[in-house]
C-alpha cells in the first residue's frame, strides 16, 4: 500500500489575527511540526496546501521534502483545499492507495499516530 498525506494549511486565521501556520510550539511552527510528523510516517508523499498568507507561509517550508500547492480558491473552504491537495498528490504519485488528511494546527499528532491510522483496516460487512 502506498499512502500520502495532505496537510491543510490554507486558512486565513482571521480570528487569530496572524497566520496560525507560523505559531511556534516547542521551537517549531505548527506547520513544521505537522510536516515533521507526516514525513516521519510511512507515507510516501506529503502535500501541503496553502492559500491565504501564501507568501508569508511558503518561506517556512524551504528545504522541506514536501510538495506545496497554492489553493487559489481557499475562500471556498476546506473542501476546496482537500480537492486541491488530492489533485496535487495524484499528480505527483498516481500509485497512492490511501490518503491521510492532516490539519496544520494539530501539534500533538505525530508519526506514530499517523502510522497507527495506516494500520487500521476497514472490515467488510
Coordinates of N, CA, C and O in Angstrom, one line a residue:
X1 N 0.8 -1.2 0.0 CA 0.0 0.0 0.0 C 0.9 1.2 0.0 O 1.8 1.3 0.8
X2 N 0.6 2.2 -0.9 CA 1.2 3.5 -0.9 C 0.3 4.5 -0.3 O -0.9 4.6 -0.7
X3 N 0.8 5.3 0.6 CA 0.0 6.3 1.2 C 0.6 7.7 1.1 O 1.8 7.8 0.9
X4 N -0.3 8.7 1.2 CA 0.2 10.1 1.2 C -0.6 10.9 2.2 O -1.6 10.4 2.8
X5 N 0.0 12.0 2.5 CA -0.6 12.9 3.5 C -0.9 14.2 2.8 O 0.0 14.7 2.0
X6 N -2.1 14.8 3.0 CA -2.4 16.1 2.6 C -2.5 17.0 3.8 O -3.4 16.7 4.7
X7 N -1.7 18.0 4.0 CA -1.7 18.9 5.1 C -2.5 20.1 4.7 O -2.1 20.8 3.8
X8 N -3.5 20.4 5.4 CA -4.4 21.6 5.1 C -3.9 22.7 5.9 O -3.9 22.7 7.1
X9 N -3.4 23.8 5.2 CA -2.9 25.0 5.8 C -3.2 26.2 5.0 O -2.4 27.1 4.9
X10 N -4.4 26.3 4.5 CA -4.8 27.4 3.6 C -5.6 28.5 4.2 O -5.8 29.5 3.6
X11 N -6.0 28.3 5.5 CA -6.9 29.2 6.1 C -6.3 30.6 6.4 O -5.1 30.7 6.5
X12 N -7.1 31.6 6.6 CA -6.7 32.9 6.8 C -6.4 33.3 8.3 O -5.8 34.3 8.6
X13 N -6.8 32.4 9.2 CA -6.6 32.7 10.6 C -7.1 34.1 11.0 O -6.5 34.8 11.8
X14 N -8.3 34.4 10.5 CA -8.8 35.8 10.8 C -9.1 36.0 12.3 O -8.9 37.1 12.7
X15 N -9.6 35.1 13.0 CA -9.9 35.3 14.4 C -8.6 35.5 15.2 O -8.6 36.2 16.2
X16 N -7.6 34.8 14.8 CA -6.3 34.9 15.5 C -5.6 36.2 15.2 O -4.8 36.7 16.0
X17 N -5.8 36.7 13.9 CA -5.1 38.0 13.5 C -3.7 37.8 13.0 O -3.0 38.8 12.7
X18 N -3.2 36.6 12.9 CA -1.9 36.3 12.3 C -1.9 34.9 11.8 O -2.8 34.1 12.2
X19 N -1.0 34.5 10.9 CA -1.1 33.1 10.3 C -0.9 32.1 11.4 O 0.2 32.0 12.0
X20 N -1.9 31.3 11.6 CA -1.8 30.2 12.6 C -0.7 29.2 12.3 O 0.0 28.6 13.1
X21 N -0.5 29.0 11.0 CA 0.5 28.1 10.5 C 1.9 28.4 11.1 O 2.7 27.5 11.2
X22 N 2.2 29.6 11.4 CA 3.5 30.0 11.8 C 3.6 30.2 13.3 O 4.7 30.5 13.8
X23 N 2.6 29.9 14.1 CA 2.7 29.9 15.5 C 3.7 28.9 16.0 O 3.8 27.8 15.4
X24 N 4.5 29.2 16.9 CA 5.6 28.4 17.4 C 5.1 27.6 18.6 O 4.6 28.1 19.6
X25 N 5.4 26.3 18.6 CA 5.1 25.4 19.7 C 6.3 24.5 19.8 O 6.7 23.8 18.9
X26 N 7.0 24.5 21.0 CA 8.2 23.7 21.2 C 9.2 23.9 20.1 O 9.7 23.0 19.5
X27 N 9.5 25.2 19.8 CA 10.6 25.6 18.9 C 10.4 25.3 17.4 O 11.3 25.3 16.6
X28 N 9.1 25.0 17.1 CA 8.8 24.7 15.6 C 7.5 25.4 15.4 O 6.6 25.5 16.2
X29 N 7.3 25.8 14.1 CA 6.0 26.3 13.7 C 5.0 25.2 13.7 O 5.4 24.0 13.6
X30 N 3.7 25.5 13.9 CA 2.7 24.4 13.8 C 2.8 23.7 12.5 O 2.7 22.4 12.4
X31 N 3.1 24.4 11.4 CA 3.1 23.8 10.1 C 4.4 22.9 10.0 O 4.3 21.7 9.5
X32 N 5.5 23.3 10.5 CA 6.7 22.5 10.5 C 6.5 21.2 11.3 O 7.0 20.1 10.9
X33 N 5.8 21.3 12.4 CA 5.5 20.1 13.3 C 4.7 19.1 12.5 O 4.9 17.9 12.5
X34 N 3.6 19.6 11.8 CA 2.8 18.7 11.0 C 3.6 18.1 9.9 O 3.4 16.9 9.6
X35 N 4.4 18.8 9.3 CA 5.3 18.3 8.2 C 6.2 17.2 8.8 O 6.4 16.1 8.2
X36 N 6.8 17.5 9.9 CA 7.7 16.5 10.5 C 7.0 15.2 10.8 O 7.5 14.1 10.6
X37 N 5.8 15.3 11.4 CA 5.0 14.1 11.6 C 4.7 13.3 10.4 O 4.9 12.1 10.3
X38 N 4.3 14.0 9.3 CA 4.0 13.4 8.1 C 5.2 12.8 7.4 O 5.1 11.6 6.9
X39 N 6.3 13.5 7.3 CA 7.5 12.9 6.6 C 8.2 11.9 7.4 O 8.9 11.1 6.9
X40 N 7.9 11.8 8.7 CA 8.5 10.7 9.6 C 7.6 9.5 9.6 O 8.0 8.4 10.1
X41 N 6.4 9.6 9.0 CA 5.5 8.4 8.9 C 5.8 7.5 7.8 O 6.8 7.8 7.0
X42 N 5.0 6.5 7.6 CA 5.3 5.6 6.5 C 4.8 6.1 5.1 O 5.0 5.5 4.1
X43 N 4.3 7.3 5.1 CA 3.7 7.9 3.8 C 4.8 8.2 2.9 O 5.9 8.8 3.2
X44 N 4.5 7.9 1.6 CA 5.5 8.2 0.5 C 5.5 9.7 0.1 O 6.6 10.2 -0.3
X45 N 4.4 10.3 0.1 CA 4.3 11.7 -0.4 C 3.6 12.6 0.7 O 2.7 12.1 1.3
X46 N 4.0 13.8 0.7 CA 3.4 14.8 1.6 C 3.1 16.0 0.7 O 4.1 16.6 0.1
X47 N 1.9 16.5 0.7 CA 1.5 17.7 0.0 C 1.0 18.7 1.1 O 0.2 18.3 1.9
X48 N 1.4 19.9 1.0 CA 1.0 21.0 1.8 C 0.1 21.9 1.0 O 0.6 22.4 0.0
X49 N -1.1 22.2 1.4 CA -2.0 23.1 0.7 C -2.0 24.4 1.4 O -2.3 24.5 2.6
X50 N -1.5 25.5 0.7 CA -1.5 26.8 1.3 C -2.5 27.6 0.5 O -3.0 27.2 -0.6
X51 N -2.9 28.8 1.0 CA -3.9 29.7 0.4 C -3.7 31.1 0.8 O -2.8 31.8 0.4
X52 N -4.5 31.5 1.8 CA -4.3 32.8 2.4 C -2.9 32.9 3.1 O -2.4 31.9 3.5
X53 N -2.3 34.0 3.0 CA -1.0 34.2 3.6 C 0.1 33.4 3.0 O 1.1 33.1 3.6
X54 N -0.2 33.0 1.7 CA 0.8 32.1 1.0 C 2.2 32.6 1.1 O 3.1 31.9 1.4
X55 N 2.4 33.9 0.7 CA 3.7 34.5 0.7 C 4.5 34.4 2.0 O 5.6 34.1 2.0
X56 N 3.8 34.7 3.1 CA 4.4 34.7 4.4 C 4.6 33.2 4.9 O 5.5 33.0 5.7
X57 N 3.9 32.3 4.5 CA 4.0 30.9 5.0 C 4.9 30.1 4.2 O 5.6 29.3 4.7
X58 N 4.9 30.2 2.9 CA 5.7 29.4 2.0 C 7.2 29.4 2.3 O 7.9 28.4 2.2
X59 N 7.7 30.5 2.8 CA 9.1 30.6 3.1 C 9.5 29.7 4.3 O 10.6 29.3 4.5
X60 N 8.5 29.4 5.1 CA 8.7 28.5 6.3 C 8.9 27.0 5.8 O 9.3 26.2 6.7
X61 N 8.7 26.8 4.6 CA 8.8 25.4 4.1 C 10.1 25.1 3.2 O 10.2 24.0 2.7
X62 N 10.9 26.1 3.1 CA 12.1 26.0 2.3 C 13.0 24.8 2.7 O 13.2 24.6 3.9
X63 N 13.3 23.9 1.8 CA 14.2 22.8 2.1 C 13.5 21.6 2.7 O 14.2 20.6 2.9
X64 N 12.2 21.7 2.9 CA 11.5 20.5 3.5 C 11.0 19.6 2.3 O 10.7 20.1 1.2
X65 N 11.0 18.3 2.6 CA 10.7 17.3 1.5 C 9.2 17.2 1.3 O 8.6 16.1 1.5
X66 N 8.6 18.3 0.8 CA 7.1 18.3 0.6 C 6.8 18.9 -0.7 O 7.6 19.7 -1.3
X67 N 5.6 18.6 -1.2 CA 5.1 19.3 -2.4 C 4.2 20.4 -1.9 O 3.3 20.1 -1.1
X68 N 4.3 21.6 -2.4 CA 3.5 22.7 -1.9 C 2.6 23.1 -3.1 O 3.0 23.2 -4.2
X69 N 1.3 23.3 -2.8 CA 0.4 23.7 -3.8 C -0.4 24.9 -3.2 O -0.7 24.9 -2.0
X70 N -0.7 25.9 -4.0 CA -1.5 27.0 -3.6 C -2.9 26.8 -4.1 O -3.2 26.7 -5.2
X71 N -3.8 26.8 -3.1 CA -5.2 26.8 -3.4 C -5.7 28.2 -3.6 O -5.9 28.9 -2.7
X72 N -5.9 28.5 -4.9 CA -6.4 29.8 -5.3 C -7.9 30.1 -4.8 O -8.3 31.2 -4.6
X73 N -8.6 29.0 -4.5 CA -10.0 29.1 -4.1 C -10.1 28.8 -2.6 O -11.1 28.3 -2.1
X74 N -9.1 29.2 -1.8 CA -9.1 28.9 -0.4 C -10.3 29.4 0.3 O -10.8 28.9 1.3
X75 N -10.9 30.6 -0.2 CA -12.0 31.2 0.5 C -13.3 30.3 0.4 O -14.2 30.5 1.2
X76 N -13.2 29.3 -0.4 CA -14.4 28.4 -0.6 C -14.4 27.3 0.5 O -15.4 26.6 0.6
X77 N -13.4 27.3 1.3 CA -13.4 26.4 2.5 C -12.5 25.2 2.3 O -11.8 25.0 1.4
X78 N -12.6 24.3 3.4 CA -11.8 23.2 3.5 C -12.0 22.2 2.3 O -11.0 21.5 1.9
X79 N -13.2 22.0 1.8 CA -13.4 21.1 0.7 C -12.6 21.5 -0.5 O -12.1 20.6 -1.2
X80 N -12.5 22.8 -0.8 CA -11.7 23.2 -1.9 C -10.2 22.9 -1.7 O -9.5 22.5 -2.6
X81 N -9.7 23.0 -0.5 CA -8.3 22.7 -0.2 C -8.1 21.2 -0.2 O -7.0 20.7 -0.7
X82 N -9.1 20.4 0.2 CA -8.9 18.9 0.1 C -8.8 18.5 -1.4 O -7.9 17.8 -1.8
X83 N -9.7 19.1 -2.2 CA -9.7 18.8 -3.7 C -8.3 19.2 -4.3 O -7.7 18.4 -5.0
X84 N -7.9 20.4 -4.0 CA -6.6 20.9 -4.5 C -5.4 20.0 -4.1 O -4.6 19.6 -4.9
X85 N -5.4 19.6 -2.8 CA -4.4 18.7 -2.3 C -4.4 17.3 -2.9 O -3.3 16.8 -3.2
X86 N -5.6 16.7 -3.0 CA -5.7 15.4 -3.7 C -5.2 15.4 -5.1 O -4.6 14.5 -5.6
X87 N -5.6 16.5 -5.8 CA -5.2 16.6 -7.2 C -3.7 16.7 -7.3 O -3.1 16.0 -8.1
X88 N -3.0 17.4 -6.5 CA -1.6 17.5 -6.5 C -0.9 16.2 -6.1 O 0.0 15.7 -6.7
X89 N -1.5 15.5 -5.1 CA -1.0 14.3 -4.6 C -1.0 13.2 -5.7 O 0.0 12.5 -6.0
X90 N -2.1 13.1 -6.4 CA -2.2 12.1 -7.5 C -1.4 12.5 -8.7 O -1.0 11.7 -9.5
X91 N -1.1 13.8 -8.9 CA -0.3 14.3 -10.0 C 1.2 13.8 -9.7 O 1.9 13.4 -10.6
X92 N 1.6 13.9 -8.4 CA 2.9 13.5 -8.0 C 3.1 12.0 -8.0 O 4.2 11.5 -8.3
X93 N 2.1 11.3 -7.5 CA 2.2 9.8 -7.4 C 0.9 9.2 -7.7 O 0.0 9.2 -6.9
X94 N 0.7 8.6 -8.9 CA -0.5 8.0 -9.3 C -0.8 6.7 -8.6 O -1.9 6.2 -8.8
X95 N 0.2 6.2 -7.9 CA 0.0 4.9 -7.3 C -0.5 5.0 -5.8 O -0.5 4.0 -5.1
X96 N -0.9 6.1 -5.4 CA -1.4 6.3 -4.0 C -2.7 5.5 -3.8 O -3.6 5.6 -4.6
X97 N -2.7 4.7 -2.7 CA -3.9 3.9 -2.4 C -4.7 4.5 -1.2 O -5.8 4.2 -1.0
X98 N -4.0 5.2 -0.3 CA -4.6 5.8 0.9 C -4.1 7.2 1.1 O -3.0 7.5 0.8
X99 N -5.0 8.0 1.7 CA -4.6 9.4 2.0 C -5.0 9.7 3.4 O -6.1 9.4 3.8
X100 N -4.1 10.3 4.1 CA -4.4 10.9 5.4 C -4.5 12.4 5.3 O -3.7 13.0 4.6
X101 N -5.6 13.0 5.9 CA -5.7 14.4 5.9 C -5.3 14.9 7.3 O -5.7 14.4 8.3
X102 N -4.5 15.9 7.3 CA -3.9 16.5 8.5 C -4.1 18.0 8.5 O -3.8 18.6 7.5
X103 N -4.6 18.5 9.6 CA -4.7 20.0 9.7 C -3.3 20.5 10.3 O -2.7 19.8 11.1
X104 N -3.0 21.7 9.9 CA -1.7 22.2 10.4 C -1.7 22.5 11.9 O -0.6 22.7 12.5
X105 N -2.9 22.7 12.5 CA -2.9 23.1 13.8 C -3.3 22.0 14.8 O -4.0 22.2 15.7
X106 N -2.6 20.8 14.6 CA -2.8 19.7 15.5 C -1.4 19.3 16.0 O -0.8 18.3 15.6
X107 N -0.9 20.1 17.0 CA 0.5 19.8 17.3 C 0.8 18.5 18.0 O 2.0 18.1 18.1
X108 N -0.2 17.8 18.5 CA 0.1 16.5 19.2 C -0.1 15.3 18.3 O 0.0 14.2 18.7
X109 N -0.4 15.5 17.0 CA -0.4 14.4 16.1 C 1.0 14.2 15.7 O 1.8 15.1 15.2
X110 N 1.5 12.9 15.8 CA 2.8 12.6 15.5 C 2.9 11.4 14.5 O 1.8 10.9 14.1
X111 N 4.1 11.0 14.1 CA 4.2 10.0 13.1 C 3.7 8.7 13.6 O 3.1 7.9 12.8
X112 N 3.8 8.4 14.9 CA 3.3 7.1 15.4 C 1.8 7.1 15.3 O 1.2 6.0 14.9
X113 N 1.1 8.2 15.5 CA -0.4 8.2 15.4 C -0.8 8.0 13.9 O -1.7 7.2 13.5
X114 N -0.1 8.7 13.0 CA -0.3 8.5 11.6 C -0.1 7.1 11.1 O -0.9 6.5 10.4
X115 N 0.9 6.5 11.6 CA 1.2 5.1 11.3 C 0.1 4.1 11.8 O -0.3 3.1 11.2
X116 N -0.4 4.4 13.0 CA -1.5 3.6 13.6 C -2.7 3.7 12.7 O -3.4 2.7 12.5
X117 N -3.0 4.9 12.2 CA -4.1 5.1 11.3 C -4.0 4.3 10.0 O -4.9 3.7 9.5
X118 N -2.8 4.2 9.5 CA -2.5 3.5 8.3 C -2.7 2.0 8.5 O -3.0 1.2 7.6
X119 N -2.4 1.5 9.7 CA -2.5 0.1 10.1 C -4.0 -0.4 10.2 O -4.2 -1.6 10.0
X120 N -4.9 0.5 10.5 CA -6.3 0.2 10.6 C -6.8 -0.3 9.2 O -6.6 0.4 8.2
X121 N -7.6 -1.3 9.3 CA -8.2 -1.8 8.0 C -9.7 -1.8 8.2 O -10.2 -2.2 9.3
X122 N -10.4 -1.5 7.2 CA -11.8 -1.5 7.2 C -12.3 -2.9 6.9 O -11.9 -3.5 5.9
X123 N -13.1 -3.5 7.8 CA -13.6 -4.8 7.7 C -14.9 -4.8 6.9 O -15.8 -4.1 7.2
X124 N -14.9 -5.6 5.8 CA -16.2 -5.7 5.1 C -17.3 -6.3 5.9 O -17.1 -7.1 6.8
X125 N -18.5 -5.8 5.7 CA -19.7 -6.3 6.5 C -20.2 -7.6 5.9 O -20.1 -7.9 4.8

